Amino acid sequence: MANRLEGRVAAITGGSQGIGLAIAQRFAQEGADVAFCYRSNQAGAKEVATEIHTLGRKAVGFQCDVGRVADGQKFIADSVAQFGKIDILVNNAGLERHADFWDATEEDYDAVLNVNLKGLFFITQAFVKHRMQAKAGGKVINISSVHEELPFPHFTSYCASKGGVKMLTRNLSIELAPLGITINNIAPGAIETPINSKLLNDPVKLNALLGNIPLKRLGKPEDVASMAAFLASSESDYATGTTFFVDGGLTWNYQEQ
Ligand code: BGC
């Protein structure tokens, strides 16, 4: 594996499981030290840190609820204190809640929007302030979703949050360019992670979903991690304000029989 991230420090939200975990591992394999946060999976967080240590890299897991702005700001401040700097921010933490629109509650709406959009907004702001102080550029990678573009009935709060992230990224690409900071989204399709464990355990729904994926398989967290590693490395220096789809062809799969 290439060592494209040697000497860099990455901060990853939601790093104890799923896509965030795969990104933490992949970044460490490519030479980065990793600060990550987790909400409740302390055992998972410990395992990740230990595994990264065996790769010869530094890793620290911080407990943090990304939905609370003060927690997110503290995650960035604590990471900078521990590692001296952060070069790369990966906004990965996210959640979704299923409900018919007319049944969706304020609590569910807040849970989704607070983590997926508001938390991401203020963690990114804290990261940008750190890079401004350091007088150095940086990279922001948001784990969005195909649903920043594609409807997902019964998940309207989730789609609204991801659509928001799409516009945030476009806006900030312009505002942050003079600072040497790039910002891009990865839009995963259906990836085998805890966020869709219900679906993975329902053979009927799973088969229907597979029918929509031209590459005929679910994605693996590693499929997303390799794109993240590219976006974190200097190989992506000229890319900003855009979304990279990693979805097995799901998004544009329209066919007439
Ligand atoms: C959602 C999953 C869904 C996938 C494809 C993801 O953003 O989190 O629940 O299966 O998109 O629709």
Coordinates of C-alpha atoms in Angstrom, one line a residue, residues 20-252:
G20 CA -15.3 5.6 9.7
L21 CA -13.5 2.5 11.0
A22 CA -12.4 1.5 7.6
I23 CA -11.2 5.0 6.9
A24 CA -9.2 5.1 10.1
Q25 CA -7.5 1.8 9.3
R26 CA -6.8 2.8 5.7
F27 CA -5.4 6.2 6.7
A28 CA -3.1 4.5 9.2
Q29 CA -1.9 2.0 6.6
E30 CA -1.0 4.9 4.4
G31 CA 1.0 6.5 7.1
A32 CA -1.3 8.9 9.0
D33 CA -1.8 9.3 12.7
V34 CA -5.5 9.2 13.6
A35 CA -7.7 11.1 16.1
F36 CA -11.2 9.8 16.0
C37 CA -14.4 10.2 18.0
Y38 CA -17.1 7.8 18.9
R39 CA -20.5 8.3 20.6
S40 CA -21.0 5.1 22.6
N41 CA -19.0 2.2 21.2
Q42 CA -16.1 2.4 23.7
A43 CA -15.1 -1.2 23.1
G44 CA -14.9 -0.7 19.4
A45 CA -12.9 2.5 19.9
K46 CA -10.4 0.7 22.0
E47 CA -10.0 -2.0 19.4
V48 CA -9.5 0.5 16.6
A49 CA -6.8 2.4 18.6
T50 CA -5.0 -0.8 19.4
E51 CA -5.0 -2.0 15.9
I52 CA -3.7 1.3 14.6
H53 CA -0.9 1.2 17.2
T54 CA 0.2 -2.2 15.8
L55 CA 0.6 -0.5 12.4
G56 CA 3.1 1.8 14.1
R57 CA 0.8 4.9 14.0
K58 CA -0.6 7.0 16.8
A59 CA -4.4 6.8 17.4
V60 CA -6.6 8.3 20.1
G61 CA -10.4 7.8 20.4
F62 CA -12.4 10.6 22.0
Q63 CA -16.0 10.2 23.3
C64 CA -18.1 12.8 21.6
D65 CA -21.7 13.4 20.6
V66 CA -21.3 15.1 17.2
G67 CA -24.9 16.4 17.6
R68 CA -23.7 18.7 20.4
V69 CA -21.7 21.6 19.1
A70 CA -19.6 22.0 22.2
D71 CA -18.6 18.3 22.0
G72 CA -17.5 18.6 18.4
Q73 CA -15.4 21.7 19.1
K74 CA -13.8 19.9 22.1
F75 CA -13.0 16.9 19.8
I76 CA -11.1 19.2 17.5
A77 CA -9.3 21.1 20.4
D78 CA -8.4 17.9 22.2
S79 CA -7.1 16.3 18.9
V80 CA -4.9 19.3 18.2
A81 CA -3.6 19.3 21.8
Q82 CA -2.7 15.6 21.5
F83 CA -1.3 15.5 18.0
G84 CA -0.1 19.1 17.6
K85 CA -2.2 19.6 14.5
I86 CA -4.9 18.2 12.2
D87 CA -4.3 18.2 8.4
I88 CA -7.4 16.2 7.3
L89 CA -10.9 16.2 8.7
V90 CA -13.3 13.4 7.8
N91 CA -16.9 14.2 8.7
N92 CA -18.2 10.6 8.8
A93 CA -20.6 10.4 11.8
G94 CA -24.2 10.1 10.6
L95 CA -27.5 8.5 11.4
E96 CA -30.9 8.0 9.8
R97 CA -34.4 7.5 11.1
H98 CA -37.2 5.8 9.2
A99 CA -40.7 7.2 9.3
D100 CA -43.6 8.1 7.1
F101 CA -43.4 11.9 6.7
W102 CA -46.7 12.4 8.7
D103 CA -45.3 10.4 11.6
A104 CA -41.8 11.9 11.8
T105 CA -41.2 13.4 15.2
E106 CA -39.3 16.5 16.2
E107 CA -37.0 14.3 18.2
D108 CA -36.0 12.2 15.2
Y109 CA -35.6 15.3 13.0
D110 CA -33.3 16.9 15.6
A111 CA -31.3 13.7 16.1
V112 CA -30.6 13.4 12.3
L113 CA -30.1 17.1 11.5
N114 CA -28.0 17.8 14.6
V115 CA -25.4 15.1 13.8
N116 CA -25.5 15.0 10.0
L117 CA -25.6 18.7 9.3
K118 CA -25.3 21.0 12.3
G119 CA -22.5 19.0 14.0
L120 CA -20.6 18.7 10.7
F121 CA -21.0 22.5 10.1
F122 CA -19.4 23.4 13.5
I123 CA -16.7 20.8 13.5
T124 CA -15.7 21.9 10.1
Q125 CA -15.6 25.5 11.4
A126 CA -13.4 24.5 14.3
F127 CA -11.1 22.7 11.9
V128 CA -10.9 25.7 9.6
K129 CA -10.1 28.0 12.5
H130 CA -7.3 25.7 13.5
R131 CA -5.8 25.6 10.0
M132 CA -6.1 29.4 9.8
Q133 CA -4.1 29.7 13.1
A134 CA -1.6 27.2 11.8
K135 CA -1.4 29.3 8.5
A136 CA -1.7 26.1 6.6
G137 CA -4.1 24.4 4.2
G138 CA -6.0 21.2 4.7
K139 CA -8.6 18.8 3.5
V140 CA -12.2 18.2 4.4
I141 CA -13.9 15.1 3.3
N142 CA -17.6 14.7 4.1
I143 CA -19.2 11.3 4.0
S144 CA -22.5 12.2 2.4
S145 CA -24.7 9.8 0.6
V146 CA -26.3 9.0 -2.8
H147 CA -29.3 10.6 -1.0
E148 CA -27.7 14.1 -1.3
E149 CA -29.1 13.6 -4.9
L150 CA -31.5 10.7 -4.9
P151 CA -34.9 10.6 -3.2
F152 CA -35.2 8.1 -0.3
P153 CA -38.9 8.0 0.7
H154 CA -39.5 7.7 4.4
F155 CA -36.1 9.2 5.2
T156 CA -36.9 12.8 4.5
S157 CA -34.9 14.2 7.4
Y158 CA -31.9 12.2 6.3
C159 CA -32.2 13.4 2.6
A160 CA -32.6 17.0 3.8
S161 CA -29.4 16.7 5.9
K162 CA -27.4 15.2 3.0
G163 CA -28.7 17.8 0.5
G164 CA -27.6 20.4 3.0
V165 CA -24.1 18.8 3.1
K166 CA -24.0 19.0 -0.7
M167 CA -24.6 22.7 -0.7
L168 CA -22.3 23.3 2.3
T169 CA -19.5 21.7 0.4
R170 CA -20.1 23.7 -2.8
N171 CA -20.2 26.9 -0.8
L172 CA -17.2 26.2 1.3
S173 CA -15.1 25.1 -1.7
I174 CA -15.2 28.8 -2.7
E175 CA -14.8 30.3 0.7
L176 CA -12.0 28.0 1.8
A177 CA -10.0 28.0 -1.5
P178 CA -8.0 31.1 -0.6
L179 CA -7.0 29.3 2.6
G180 CA -5.6 26.3 0.7
I181 CA -8.4 24.1 2.1
T182 CA -10.2 21.8 -0.2
I183 CA -13.6 20.2 0.6
N184 CA -15.3 17.3 -1.1
N185 CA -18.0 14.8 -0.5
I186 CA -18.1 11.0 -0.9
A187 CA -21.5 9.7 -1.7
P188 CA -21.7 6.0 -0.7
G189 CA -24.5 3.9 -2.0
A190 CA -25.6 0.8 -0.1
I191 CA -22.6 -0.2 2.0
E192 CA -22.5 -3.1 4.5
T193 CA -22.4 -1.1 7.8
P194 CA -24.4 -0.9 11.1
I195 CA -26.5 2.0 9.7
N196 CA -28.4 -0.5 7.5
S197 CA -28.3 -3.6 9.6
K198 CA -32.1 -3.9 9.5
L199 CA -32.1 -4.0 5.7
L200 CA -29.2 -6.5 5.6
N201 CA -31.2 -8.9 7.7
D202 CA -34.3 -8.7 5.6
P203 CA -33.7 -11.0 2.5
V204 CA -36.7 -9.6 0.6
K205 CA -35.6 -5.9 0.9
L206 CA -32.0 -6.9 0.4
N207 CA -32.7 -8.6 -2.9
A208 CA -34.9 -5.7 -4.1
L209 CA -32.0 -3.4 -3.4
L210 CA -29.4 -5.6 -5.1
G211 CA -31.7 -5.5 -8.2
N212 CA -31.1 -1.8 -8.3
I213 CA -27.3 -2.0 -8.2
P214 CA -25.7 -2.5 -11.6
L215 CA -22.5 -4.0 -10.0
K216 CA -24.7 -6.5 -8.2
R217 CA -23.2 -6.3 -4.8
L218 CA -23.3 -4.1 -1.7
G219 CA -20.4 -1.9 -1.2
K220 CA -17.8 -2.6 1.6
P221 CA -16.5 0.1 3.9
E222 CA -13.1 -0.5 2.3
D223 CA -14.6 0.7 -1.1
V224 CA -15.3 4.0 0.5
A225 CA -12.0 4.1 2.5
S226 CA -9.9 3.9 -0.7
M227 CA -11.7 6.9 -2.1
A228 CA -11.2 8.8 1.2
A229 CA -7.5 8.0 1.1
F230 CA -7.3 9.5 -2.4
L231 CA -9.1 12.6 -1.3
A232 CA -6.9 12.9 1.8
S233 CA -3.7 12.7 -0.3
S234 CA -2.1 15.3 -2.4
E235 CA -3.2 13.3 -5.5
S236 CA -6.6 15.1 -5.2
D237 CA -5.2 18.6 -4.8
Y238 CA -7.1 20.0 -7.7
A239 CA -10.5 18.6 -6.7
T240 CA -12.8 20.7 -4.6
G241 CA -16.5 21.4 -4.1
T242 CA -17.6 18.2 -5.7
T243 CA -19.0 14.8 -4.8
F244 CA -17.5 11.4 -5.6
F245 CA -20.1 8.6 -5.9
V246 CA -19.1 5.2 -4.7
D247 CA -22.4 3.3 -5.3
G248 CA -21.9 0.4 -7.7
G249 CA -23.9 2.4 -10.3
L250 CA -27.0 2.7 -8.1
T251 CA -27.7 6.4 -8.6
W252 CA -28.2 6.5 -12.3

